[in-house]
Amino acid sequence: MSRNTAVNSTPVALATALASFEDLWSPRIVTRVNDYDVRVAKVAGEHLWHAHDDTDEFFLVIEGELRISLREEGTERTVALPRGSAFTVPKGVEHRPYAPSGASILLFEPTGTLTVGDRHEEIPAHVDVTTGHVLDV
Ligand code: NI
């Protein structure tokens, strides 16, 4: 897969990266590690139910609290991730992130991974369908 941005050659302060945009559910690519993106996003309210068929998805909460509902083997559960928490959604598992009071998060996932996954419910207007945007800092 071709790269749509170069790996940053200078350090990136995550606070600066997060201060550079306001869009919700619209990740910015901070840097790349081999074939993976490190992305940051601001989130509030609900994302949507979706699944990534071919990859796990890593979450780290930088500010606020993120919750992720998961559907596994016919049951549904929700994990709460306060600031500083890390969690990986296994590939193929339907999940719905949400943040009632807002949060800033870091995502680690293969370059080209769509925010809405490979399977998803109807996409609400507030959700950005993207493989991540160039960080402009
Ligand atoms: Ni996902």
mmCIF file of C-alpha atoms and ligand atoms in Angstrom:
data_model
loop_
_atom_site.group_PDB
_atom_site.id
_atom_site.type_symbol
_atom_site.label_atom_id
_atom_site.label_comp_id
_atom_site.label_asym_id
_atom_site.label_seq_id
_atom_site.Cartn_x
_atom_site.Cartn_y
_atom_site.Cartn_z
ATOM 1 C CA MET A 1 0.000 0.000 0.000
ATOM 2 C CA SER A 2 1.353 3.431 -0.872
ATOM 3 C CA ARG A 3 1.830 5.968 1.869
ATOM 4 C CA ASN A 4 -0.270 9.087 1.700
ATOM 5 C CA THR A 5 1.920 10.949 4.166
ATOM 6 C CA ALA A 6 5.555 10.760 5.091
ATOM 7 C CA VAL A 7 6.667 9.664 8.509
ATOM 8 C CA ASN A 8 7.298 12.762 10.568
ATOM 9 C CA SER A 9 11.000 13.494 10.927
ATOM 10 C CA THR A 10 10.509 15.672 13.977
ATOM 11 C CA PRO A 11 8.928 14.918 17.347
ATOM 12 C CA VAL A 12 5.213 15.525 17.700
ATOM 13 C CA ALA A 13 3.705 16.661 20.990
ATOM 14 C CA LEU A 14 0.354 14.919 21.306
ATOM 15 C CA ALA A 15 -1.139 17.956 23.042
ATOM 16 C CA THR A 16 -0.089 20.115 20.103
ATOM 17 C CA ALA A 17 -1.456 17.585 17.644
ATOM 18 C CA LEU A 18 -4.784 17.478 19.457
ATOM 19 C CA ALA A 19 -4.947 21.273 19.665
ATOM 20 C CA SER A 20 -4.566 21.551 15.883
ATOM 21 C CA PHE A 21 -8.095 20.395 15.015
ATOM 22 C CA GLU A 22 -11.621 20.340 16.401
ATOM 23 C CA ASP A 23 -13.353 17.682 14.283
ATOM 24 C CA LEU A 24 -14.859 14.782 16.210
ATOM 25 C CA TRP A 25 -14.412 11.137 15.218
ATOM 26 C CA SER A 26 -11.920 12.274 12.575
ATOM 27 C CA PRO A 27 -8.452 10.844 13.309
ATOM 28 C CA ARG A 28 -5.177 12.573 12.442
ATOM 29 C CA ILE A 29 -2.085 10.488 11.648
ATOM 30 C CA VAL A 30 0.716 11.428 14.045
ATOM 31 C CA THR A 31 3.335 9.034 12.704
ATOM 32 C CA ARG A 32 3.794 5.589 11.257
ATOM 33 C CA VAL A 33 5.471 2.481 12.612
ATOM 34 C CA ASN A 34 6.229 -0.001 9.847
ATOM 35 C CA ASP A 35 2.791 -0.575 8.285
ATOM 36 C CA TYR A 36 0.861 0.897 11.207
ATOM 37 C CA ASP A 37 -0.541 4.367 11.847
ATOM 38 C CA VAL A 38 -0.425 6.130 15.171
ATOM 39 C CA ARG A 39 -3.549 8.286 15.065
ATOM 40 C CA VAL A 40 -5.125 10.696 17.517
ATOM 41 C CA ALA A 41 -8.776 11.669 17.605
ATOM 42 C CA LYS A 42 -11.179 13.786 19.579
ATOM 43 C CA VAL A 43 -14.421 12.014 20.300
ATOM 44 C CA ALA A 44 -17.751 12.803 21.958
ATOM 45 C CA GLY A 45 -21.099 11.062 21.899
ATOM 46 C CA GLU A 46 -21.460 7.821 19.962
ATOM 47 C CA HIS A 47 -19.497 6.354 17.105
ATOM 48 C CA LEU A 48 -21.252 3.416 15.395
ATOM 49 C CA TRP A 49 -21.319 -0.352 15.524
ATOM 50 C CA HIS A 50 -18.676 -1.748 13.195
ATOM 51 C CA ALA A 51 -16.052 -4.477 12.865
ATOM 52 C CA HIS A 52 -12.587 -4.721 11.342
ATOM 53 C CA ASP A 53 -12.429 -8.154 9.748
ATOM 54 C CA ASP A 54 -8.662 -8.322 9.325
ATOM 55 C CA THR A 55 -7.122 -6.380 12.179
ATOM 56 C CA ASP A 56 -7.146 -5.731 15.893
ATOM 57 C CA GLU A 57 -7.572 -2.076 16.908
ATOM 58 C CA PHE A 58 -5.622 -0.529 19.786
ATOM 59 C CA PHE A 59 -7.002 2.344 21.895
ATOM 60 C CA LEU A 60 -5.185 4.512 24.447
ATOM 61 C CA VAL A 61 -7.144 7.203 26.274
ATOM 62 C CA ILE A 62 -5.212 10.465 26.581
ATOM 63 C CA GLU A 63 -7.945 12.633 28.134
ATOM 64 C CA GLY A 64 -11.449 11.985 29.395
ATOM 65 C CA GLU A 65 -13.064 8.564 29.386
ATOM 66 C CA LEU A 66 -13.849 6.310 26.447
ATOM 67 C CA ARG A 67 -16.310 3.449 26.600
ATOM 68 C CA ILE A 68 -16.457 0.666 24.060
ATOM 69 C CA SER A 69 -19.398 -1.679 23.700
ATOM 70 C CA LEU A 70 -18.477 -5.101 22.321
ATOM 71 C CA ARG A 71 -20.515 -7.947 20.850
ATOM 72 C CA GLU A 72 -18.765 -11.253 21.382
ATOM 73 C CA GLU A 73 -20.247 -14.710 20.971
ATOM 74 C CA GLY A 74 -23.798 -13.474 21.257
ATOM 75 C CA THR A 75 -23.298 -11.334 24.332
ATOM 76 C CA GLU A 76 -22.762 -7.616 24.691
ATOM 77 C CA ARG A 77 -20.535 -5.903 27.227
ATOM 78 C CA THR A 78 -19.078 -2.440 27.672
ATOM 79 C CA VAL A 79 -15.574 -1.631 28.824
ATOM 80 C CA ALA A 80 -14.835 1.731 30.475
ATOM 81 C CA LEU A 81 -11.451 3.253 29.731
ATOM 82 C CA PRO A 82 -10.530 6.190 31.965
ATOM 83 C CA ARG A 83 -7.590 8.413 31.092
ATOM 84 C CA GLY A 84 -4.410 6.424 30.667
ATOM 85 C CA SER A 85 -6.154 3.146 29.871
ATOM 86 C CA ALA A 86 -5.229 0.932 26.955
ATOM 87 C CA PHE A 87 -7.439 -1.648 25.287
ATOM 88 C CA THR A 88 -7.375 -3.724 22.118
ATOM 89 C CA VAL A 89 -10.518 -4.696 20.242
ATOM 90 C CA PRO A 90 -9.834 -8.081 18.598
ATOM 91 C CA LYS A 91 -10.305 -8.368 14.864
ATOM 92 C CA GLY A 92 -13.778 -9.344 13.763
ATOM 93 C CA VAL A 93 -15.450 -8.183 16.993
ATOM 94 C CA GLU A 94 -18.299 -5.707 16.535
ATOM 95 C CA HIS A 95 -17.660 -2.644 18.642
ATOM 96 C CA ARG A 96 -19.092 0.803 19.253
ATOM 97 C CA PRO A 97 -16.916 3.428 20.926
ATOM 98 C CA TYR A 98 -18.637 6.274 22.755
ATOM 99 C CA ALA A 99 -17.683 9.053 25.090
ATOM 100 C CA PRO A 100 -20.567 10.674 26.973
ATOM 101 C CA SER A 101 -18.360 13.507 28.273
ATOM 102 C CA GLY A 102 -15.826 13.585 25.458
ATOM 103 C CA ALA A 103 -12.310 12.168 25.210
ATOM 104 C CA SER A 104 -9.053 12.361 23.321
ATOM 105 C CA ILE A 105 -7.687 9.021 22.185
ATOM 106 C CA LEU A 106 -4.717 7.453 20.449
ATOM 107 C CA LEU A 107 -5.271 4.630 17.971
ATOM 108 C CA PHE A 108 -2.739 2.153 16.627
ATOM 109 C CA GLU A 109 -3.840 0.184 13.604
ATOM 110 C CA PRO A 110 -2.649 -0.813 10.140
ATOM 111 C CA THR A 111 -2.310 1.978 7.611
ATOM 112 C CA GLY A 112 -5.447 2.070 5.480
ATOM 113 C CA THR A 113 -7.800 0.905 8.238
ATOM 114 C CA LEU A 114 -11.170 2.630 7.823
ATOM 115 C CA THR A 115 -12.762 4.324 10.825
ATOM 116 C CA VAL A 116 -16.035 2.500 10.110
ATOM 117 C CA GLY A 117 -14.423 -0.899 9.580
ATOM 118 C CA ASP A 118 -15.376 -3.462 6.950
ATOM 119 C CA ARG A 119 -18.890 -4.039 8.271
ATOM 120 C CA HIS A 120 -20.997 -1.346 9.887
ATOM 121 C CA GLU A 121 -24.462 -0.087 10.590
ATOM 122 C CA GLU A 122 -25.829 3.003 8.841
ATOM 123 C CA ILE A 123 -23.242 5.778 9.085
ATOM 124 C CA PRO A 124 -24.470 8.801 11.053
ATOM 125 C CA ALA A 125 -23.660 12.259 9.704
ATOM 126 C CA HIS A 126 -21.250 13.108 12.530
ATOM 127 C CA VAL A 127 -18.928 10.168 11.759
ATOM 128 C CA ASP A 128 -16.033 10.778 9.368
ATOM 129 C CA VAL A 129 -15.358 7.838 7.050
ATOM 130 C CA THR A 130 -11.604 8.021 6.645
ATOM 131 C CA THR A 131 -8.318 6.151 6.841
ATOM 132 C CA GLY A 132 -6.957 9.100 8.818
ATOM 133 C CA HIS A 133 -6.066 12.639 7.849
ATOM 134 C CA VAL A 134 -2.691 14.285 7.550
ATOM 135 C CA LEU A 135 -1.738 16.042 10.750
ATOM 136 C CA ASP A 136 -1.166 19.718 10.052
ATOM 137 C CA VAL A 137 1.087 21.049 12.801
HETATM 138 NI NI NI B 1 -13.066 0.277 15.105
#
